[in-house]
XYZ file of N, CA, C and O in Angstrom:
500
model
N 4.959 2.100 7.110
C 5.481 2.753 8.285
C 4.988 4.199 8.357
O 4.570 4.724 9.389
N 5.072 4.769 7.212
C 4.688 6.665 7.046
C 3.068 6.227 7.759
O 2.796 6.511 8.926
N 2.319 5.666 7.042
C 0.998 5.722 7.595
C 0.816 5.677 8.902
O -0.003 6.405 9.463
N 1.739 4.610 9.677
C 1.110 4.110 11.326
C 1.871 5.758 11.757
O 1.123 6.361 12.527
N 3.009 6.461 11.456
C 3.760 7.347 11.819
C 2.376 8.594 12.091
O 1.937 9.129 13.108
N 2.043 8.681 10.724
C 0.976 10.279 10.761
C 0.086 10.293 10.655
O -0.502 11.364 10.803
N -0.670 9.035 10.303
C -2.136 8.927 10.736
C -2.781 8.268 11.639
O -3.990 8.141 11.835
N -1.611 7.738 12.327
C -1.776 6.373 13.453
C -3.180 4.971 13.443
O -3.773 4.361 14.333
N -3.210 4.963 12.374
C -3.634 3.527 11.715
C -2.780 2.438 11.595
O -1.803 2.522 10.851
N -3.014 1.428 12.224
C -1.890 0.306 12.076
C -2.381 -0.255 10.654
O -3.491 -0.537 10.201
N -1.200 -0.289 10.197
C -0.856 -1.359 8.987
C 0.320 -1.973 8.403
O 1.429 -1.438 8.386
N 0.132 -2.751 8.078
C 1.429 -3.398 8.001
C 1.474 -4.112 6.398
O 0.544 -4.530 5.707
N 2.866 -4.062 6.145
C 3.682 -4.163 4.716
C 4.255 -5.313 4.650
O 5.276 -5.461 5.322
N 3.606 -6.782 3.575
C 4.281 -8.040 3.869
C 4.386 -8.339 1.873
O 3.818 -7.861 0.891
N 5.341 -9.283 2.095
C 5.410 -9.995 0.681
C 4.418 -10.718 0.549
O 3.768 -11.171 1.491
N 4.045 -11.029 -1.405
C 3.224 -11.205 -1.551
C 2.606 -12.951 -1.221
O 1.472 -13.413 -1.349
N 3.799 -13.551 -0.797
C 3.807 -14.891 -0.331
C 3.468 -15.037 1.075
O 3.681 -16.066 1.716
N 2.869 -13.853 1.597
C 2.631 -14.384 3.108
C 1.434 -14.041 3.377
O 0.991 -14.078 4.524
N 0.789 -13.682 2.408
C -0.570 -12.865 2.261
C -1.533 -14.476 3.015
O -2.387 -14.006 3.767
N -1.592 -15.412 3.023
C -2.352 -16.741 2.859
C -1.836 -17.326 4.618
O -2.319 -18.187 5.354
N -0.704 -16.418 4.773
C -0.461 -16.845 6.104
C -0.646 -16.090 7.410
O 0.100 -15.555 8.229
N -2.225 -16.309 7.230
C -2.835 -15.273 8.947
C -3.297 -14.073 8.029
O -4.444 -14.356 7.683
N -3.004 -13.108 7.589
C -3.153 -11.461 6.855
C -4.769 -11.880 6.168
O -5.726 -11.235 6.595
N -4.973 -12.786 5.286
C -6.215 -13.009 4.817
C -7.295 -13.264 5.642
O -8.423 -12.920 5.291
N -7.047 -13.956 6.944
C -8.429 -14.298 7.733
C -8.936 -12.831 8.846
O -9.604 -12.930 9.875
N -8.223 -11.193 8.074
C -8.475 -9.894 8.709
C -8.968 -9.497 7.764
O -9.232 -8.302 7.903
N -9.314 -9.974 6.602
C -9.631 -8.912 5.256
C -11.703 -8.737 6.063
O -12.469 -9.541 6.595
N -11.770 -7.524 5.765
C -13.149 -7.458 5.745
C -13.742 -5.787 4.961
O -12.988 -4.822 4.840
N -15.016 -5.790 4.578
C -15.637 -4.521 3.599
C -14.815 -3.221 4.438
O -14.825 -2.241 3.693
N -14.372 -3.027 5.264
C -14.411 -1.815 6.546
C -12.934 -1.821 6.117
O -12.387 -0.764 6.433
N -12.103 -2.714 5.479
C -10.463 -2.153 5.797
C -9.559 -2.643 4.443
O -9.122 -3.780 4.259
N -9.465 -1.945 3.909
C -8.434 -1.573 2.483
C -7.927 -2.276 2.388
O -7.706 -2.881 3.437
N -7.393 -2.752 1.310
C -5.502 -3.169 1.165
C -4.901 -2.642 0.026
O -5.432 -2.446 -1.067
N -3.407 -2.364 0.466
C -2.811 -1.678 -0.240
C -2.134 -2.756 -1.343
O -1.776 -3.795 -0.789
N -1.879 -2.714 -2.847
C -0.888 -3.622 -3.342
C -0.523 -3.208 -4.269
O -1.220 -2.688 -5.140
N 0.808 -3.370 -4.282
C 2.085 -3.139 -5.379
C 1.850 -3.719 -6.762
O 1.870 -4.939 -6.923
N 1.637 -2.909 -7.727
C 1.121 -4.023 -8.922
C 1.911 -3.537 -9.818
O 1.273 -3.508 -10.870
N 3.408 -2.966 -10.037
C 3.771 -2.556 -10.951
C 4.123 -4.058 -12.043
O 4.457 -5.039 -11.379
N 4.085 -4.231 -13.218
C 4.600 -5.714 -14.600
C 5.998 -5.843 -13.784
O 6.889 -5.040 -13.508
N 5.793 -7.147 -13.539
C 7.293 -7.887 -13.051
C 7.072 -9.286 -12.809
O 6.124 -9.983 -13.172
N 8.228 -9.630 -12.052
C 8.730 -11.082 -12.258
C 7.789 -11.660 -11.099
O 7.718 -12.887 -11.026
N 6.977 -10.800 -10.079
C 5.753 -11.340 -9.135
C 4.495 -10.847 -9.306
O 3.727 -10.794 -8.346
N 4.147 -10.447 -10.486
C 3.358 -9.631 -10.920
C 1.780 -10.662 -10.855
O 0.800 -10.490 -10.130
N 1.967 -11.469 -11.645
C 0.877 -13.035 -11.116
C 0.617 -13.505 -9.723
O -0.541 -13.797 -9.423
N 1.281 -13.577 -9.110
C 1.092 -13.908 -8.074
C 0.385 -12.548 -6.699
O -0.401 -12.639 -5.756
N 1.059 -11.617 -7.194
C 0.309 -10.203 -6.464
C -1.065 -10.289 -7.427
O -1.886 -9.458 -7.038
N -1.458 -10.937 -8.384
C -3.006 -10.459 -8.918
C -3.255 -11.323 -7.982
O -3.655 -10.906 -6.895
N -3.070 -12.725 -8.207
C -4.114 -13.393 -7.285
C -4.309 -13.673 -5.682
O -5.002 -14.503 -5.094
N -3.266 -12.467 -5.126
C -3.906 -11.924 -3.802
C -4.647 -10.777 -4.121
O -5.469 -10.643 -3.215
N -4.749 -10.066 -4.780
C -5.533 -9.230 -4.613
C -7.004 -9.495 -5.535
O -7.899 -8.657 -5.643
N -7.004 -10.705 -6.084
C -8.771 -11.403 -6.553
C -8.965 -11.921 -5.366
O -10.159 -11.827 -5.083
N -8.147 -12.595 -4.255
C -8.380 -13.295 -3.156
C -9.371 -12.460 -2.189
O -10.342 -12.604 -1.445
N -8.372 -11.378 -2.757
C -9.219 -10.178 -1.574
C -10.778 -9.961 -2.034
O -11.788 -10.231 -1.384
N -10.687 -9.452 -3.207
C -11.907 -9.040 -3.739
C -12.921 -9.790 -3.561
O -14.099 -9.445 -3.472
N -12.366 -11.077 -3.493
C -13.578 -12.610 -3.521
C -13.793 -12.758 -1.783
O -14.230 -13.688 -1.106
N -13.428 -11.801 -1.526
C -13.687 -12.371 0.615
C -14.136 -10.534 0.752
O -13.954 -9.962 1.826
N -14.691 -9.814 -0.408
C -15.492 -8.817 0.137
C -14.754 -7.092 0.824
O -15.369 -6.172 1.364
N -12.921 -7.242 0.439
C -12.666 -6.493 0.992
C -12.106 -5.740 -0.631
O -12.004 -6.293 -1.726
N -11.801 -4.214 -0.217
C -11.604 -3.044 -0.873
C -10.263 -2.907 -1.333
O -9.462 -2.677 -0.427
N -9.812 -2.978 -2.425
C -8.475 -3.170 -2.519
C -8.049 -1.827 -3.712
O -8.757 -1.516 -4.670
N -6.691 -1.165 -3.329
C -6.066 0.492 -3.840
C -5.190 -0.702 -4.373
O -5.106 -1.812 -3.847
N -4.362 -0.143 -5.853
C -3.825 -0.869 -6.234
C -2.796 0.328 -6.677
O -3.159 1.499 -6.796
N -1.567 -0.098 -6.886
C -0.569 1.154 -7.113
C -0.047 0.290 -8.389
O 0.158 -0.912 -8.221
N 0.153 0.837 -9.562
C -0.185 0.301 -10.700
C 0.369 0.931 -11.785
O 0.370 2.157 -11.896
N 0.997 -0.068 -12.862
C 1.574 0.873 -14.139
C 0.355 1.740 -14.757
O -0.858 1.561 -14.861
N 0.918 2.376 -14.981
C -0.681 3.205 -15.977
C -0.909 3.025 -17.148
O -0.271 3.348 -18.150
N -2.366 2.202 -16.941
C -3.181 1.831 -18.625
C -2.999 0.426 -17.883
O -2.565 -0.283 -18.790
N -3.063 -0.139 -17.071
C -2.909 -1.770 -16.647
C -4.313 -2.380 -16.706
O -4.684 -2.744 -15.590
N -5.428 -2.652 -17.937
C -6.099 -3.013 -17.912
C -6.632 -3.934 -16.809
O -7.356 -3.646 -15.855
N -6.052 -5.215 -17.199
C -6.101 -6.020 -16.115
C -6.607 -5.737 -14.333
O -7.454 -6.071 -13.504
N -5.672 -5.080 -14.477
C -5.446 -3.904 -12.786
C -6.491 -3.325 -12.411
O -6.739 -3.269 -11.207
N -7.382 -2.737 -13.393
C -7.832 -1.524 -13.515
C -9.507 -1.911 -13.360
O -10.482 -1.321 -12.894
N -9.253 -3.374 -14.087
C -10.576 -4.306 -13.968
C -10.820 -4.766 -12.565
O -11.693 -3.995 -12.165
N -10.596 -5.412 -11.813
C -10.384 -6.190 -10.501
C -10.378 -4.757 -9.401
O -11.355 -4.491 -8.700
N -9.209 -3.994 -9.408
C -9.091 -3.165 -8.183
C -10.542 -2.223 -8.230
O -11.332 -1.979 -9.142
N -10.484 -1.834 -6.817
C -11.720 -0.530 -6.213
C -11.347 0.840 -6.977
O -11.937 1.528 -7.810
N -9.865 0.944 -6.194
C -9.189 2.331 -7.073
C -7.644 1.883 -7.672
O -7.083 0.826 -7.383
N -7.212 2.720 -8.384
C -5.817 2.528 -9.051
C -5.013 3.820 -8.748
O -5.523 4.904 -9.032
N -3.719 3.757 -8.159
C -2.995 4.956 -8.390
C -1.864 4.246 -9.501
O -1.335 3.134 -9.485
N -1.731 5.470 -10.525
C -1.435 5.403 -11.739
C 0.411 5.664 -11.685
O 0.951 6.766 -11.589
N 1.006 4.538 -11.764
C 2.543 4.973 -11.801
C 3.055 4.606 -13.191
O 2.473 3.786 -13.901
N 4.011 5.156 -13.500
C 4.799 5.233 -15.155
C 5.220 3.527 -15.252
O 5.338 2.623 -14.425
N 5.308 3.598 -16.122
C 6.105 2.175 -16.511
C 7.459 1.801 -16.850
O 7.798 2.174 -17.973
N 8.272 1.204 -16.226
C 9.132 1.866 -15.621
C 10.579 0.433 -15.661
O 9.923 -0.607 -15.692
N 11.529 0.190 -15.667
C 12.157 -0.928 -15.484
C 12.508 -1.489 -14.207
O 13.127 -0.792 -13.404
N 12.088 -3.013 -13.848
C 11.945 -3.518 -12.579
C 13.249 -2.847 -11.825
O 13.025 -3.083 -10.638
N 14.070 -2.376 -11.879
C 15.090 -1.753 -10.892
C 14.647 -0.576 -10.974
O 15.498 0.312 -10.941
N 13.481 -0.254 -11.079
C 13.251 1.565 -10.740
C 12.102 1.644 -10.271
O 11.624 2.771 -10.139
N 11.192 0.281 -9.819
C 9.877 -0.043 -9.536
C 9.721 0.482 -7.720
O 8.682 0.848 -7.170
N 10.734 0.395 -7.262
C 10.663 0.776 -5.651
C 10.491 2.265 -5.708
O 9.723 2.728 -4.864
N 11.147 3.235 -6.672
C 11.558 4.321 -6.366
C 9.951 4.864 -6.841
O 9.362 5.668 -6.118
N 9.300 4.330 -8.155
C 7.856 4.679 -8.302
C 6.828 4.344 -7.623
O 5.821 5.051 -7.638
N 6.905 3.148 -6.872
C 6.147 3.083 -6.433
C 6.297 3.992 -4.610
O 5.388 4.579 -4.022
N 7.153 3.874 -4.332
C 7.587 4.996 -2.855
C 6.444 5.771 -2.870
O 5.491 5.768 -2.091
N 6.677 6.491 -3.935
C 6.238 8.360 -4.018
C 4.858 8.371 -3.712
O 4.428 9.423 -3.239
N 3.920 7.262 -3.907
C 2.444 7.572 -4.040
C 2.349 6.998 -2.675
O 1.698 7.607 -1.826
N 2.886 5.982 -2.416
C 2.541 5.580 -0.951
C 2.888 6.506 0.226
O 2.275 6.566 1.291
N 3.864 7.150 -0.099
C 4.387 8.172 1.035
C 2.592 9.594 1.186
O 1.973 10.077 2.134
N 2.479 9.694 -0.371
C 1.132 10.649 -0.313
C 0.015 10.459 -0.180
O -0.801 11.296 0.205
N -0.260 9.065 -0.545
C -1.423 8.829 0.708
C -1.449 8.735 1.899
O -2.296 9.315 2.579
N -0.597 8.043 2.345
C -0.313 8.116 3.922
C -0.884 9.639 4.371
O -1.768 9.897 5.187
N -0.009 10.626 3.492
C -0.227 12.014 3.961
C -2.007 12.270 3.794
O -2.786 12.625 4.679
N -2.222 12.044 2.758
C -3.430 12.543 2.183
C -4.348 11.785 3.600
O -5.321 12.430 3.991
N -4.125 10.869 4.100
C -5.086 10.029 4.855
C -5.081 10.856 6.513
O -6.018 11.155 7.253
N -3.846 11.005 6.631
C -3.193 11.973 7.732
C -4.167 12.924 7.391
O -5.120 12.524 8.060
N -4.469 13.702 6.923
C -4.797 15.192 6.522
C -6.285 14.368 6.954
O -6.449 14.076 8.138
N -7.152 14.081 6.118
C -8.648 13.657 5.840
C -8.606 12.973 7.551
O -9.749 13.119 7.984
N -7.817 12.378 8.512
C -8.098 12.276 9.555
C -8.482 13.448 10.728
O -9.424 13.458 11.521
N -7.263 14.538 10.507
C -7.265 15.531 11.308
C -5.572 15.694 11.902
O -5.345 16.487 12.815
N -4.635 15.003 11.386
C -3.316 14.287 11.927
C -2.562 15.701 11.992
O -2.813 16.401 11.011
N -1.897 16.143 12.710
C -0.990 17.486 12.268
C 0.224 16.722 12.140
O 0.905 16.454 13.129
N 0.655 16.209 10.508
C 1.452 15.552 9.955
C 2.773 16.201 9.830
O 3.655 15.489 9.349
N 3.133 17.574 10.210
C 4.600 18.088 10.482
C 5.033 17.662 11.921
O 6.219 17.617 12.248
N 4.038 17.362 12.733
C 4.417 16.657 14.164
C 3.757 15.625 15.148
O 3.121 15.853 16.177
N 4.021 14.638 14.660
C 3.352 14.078 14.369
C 3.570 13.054 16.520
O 4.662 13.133 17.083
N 2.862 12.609 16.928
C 3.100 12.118 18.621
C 4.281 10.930 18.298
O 4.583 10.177 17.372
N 4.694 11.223 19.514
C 5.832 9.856 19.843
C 6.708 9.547 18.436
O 6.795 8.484 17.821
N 7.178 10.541 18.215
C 8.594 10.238 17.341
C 9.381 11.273 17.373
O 9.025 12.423 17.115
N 10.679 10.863 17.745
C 12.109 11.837 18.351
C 12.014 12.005 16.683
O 11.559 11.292 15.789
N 12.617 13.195 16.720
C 13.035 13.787 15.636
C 14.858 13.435 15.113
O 15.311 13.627 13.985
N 15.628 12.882 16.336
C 16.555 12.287 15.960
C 16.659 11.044 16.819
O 16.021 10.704 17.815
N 17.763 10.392 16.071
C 17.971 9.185 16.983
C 19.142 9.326 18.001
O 20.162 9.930 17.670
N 18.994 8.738 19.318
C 20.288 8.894 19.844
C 20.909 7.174 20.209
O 20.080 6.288 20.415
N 21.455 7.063 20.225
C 22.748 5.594 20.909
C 22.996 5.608 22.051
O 23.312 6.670 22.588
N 22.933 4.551 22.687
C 23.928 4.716 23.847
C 24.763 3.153 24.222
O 25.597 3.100 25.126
């Protein structure tokens, strides 16, 4: 969401079970994918979407415990997160995704403190 917000690139955030449904027949050399690779209980199954990827030619950032051999072999780039216990895996992995978004914002030209078409509050009615 931060990304489409401040750099206005659409992309979109799915589990790793839906990757095979429609999301794979867009992979191409020209467009990234982002994936969650911290050791856990879906940890197999996120590798082999992201060999899927690699094997159909597209570029894959991997957000990743640090020292994840495995990980480190297969992905393009790695951002390096602590290792960490599966109930604290959202909160590590957040932080880097929120700064690329930014970092990508910035390297576009985005003026990421204000960013078009978003109220700064919400209202009800």
């Amino acid at each position: 969401m931060k990304l489409k917000e401040i750099s206005y690139i659409h992309a979109e955030g799915m589990p790793a079970a839906e990757m095979k449904h429609g999301p794979i027949a867009l992979v191409d050399p020209e467009t990234p994918s982002v994936f969650l690779m911290p050791r856990g209980a879906v940890f197999e199954k996120v590798m082999s979407n992201l060999e899927e990827i690699k094997a159909r030619g597209g570029p894959v950032i991997a957000v990743a415990s640090e020292g994840d051999a495995e990980v480190y072999a297969v992905a393009d780039d790695v951002i390096p997160i602590p290792d960490v216990p599966e109930y604290l895996q959202p909160v590590v992995t957040a932080v880097p995704l929120q700064l690329l978004a930014y970092q990508i914002a910035v390297l576009r030209g985005c003026d990421v403190d204000k960013p078009r078409n978003l109220a700064k509050s919400v209202t009800v009615e």
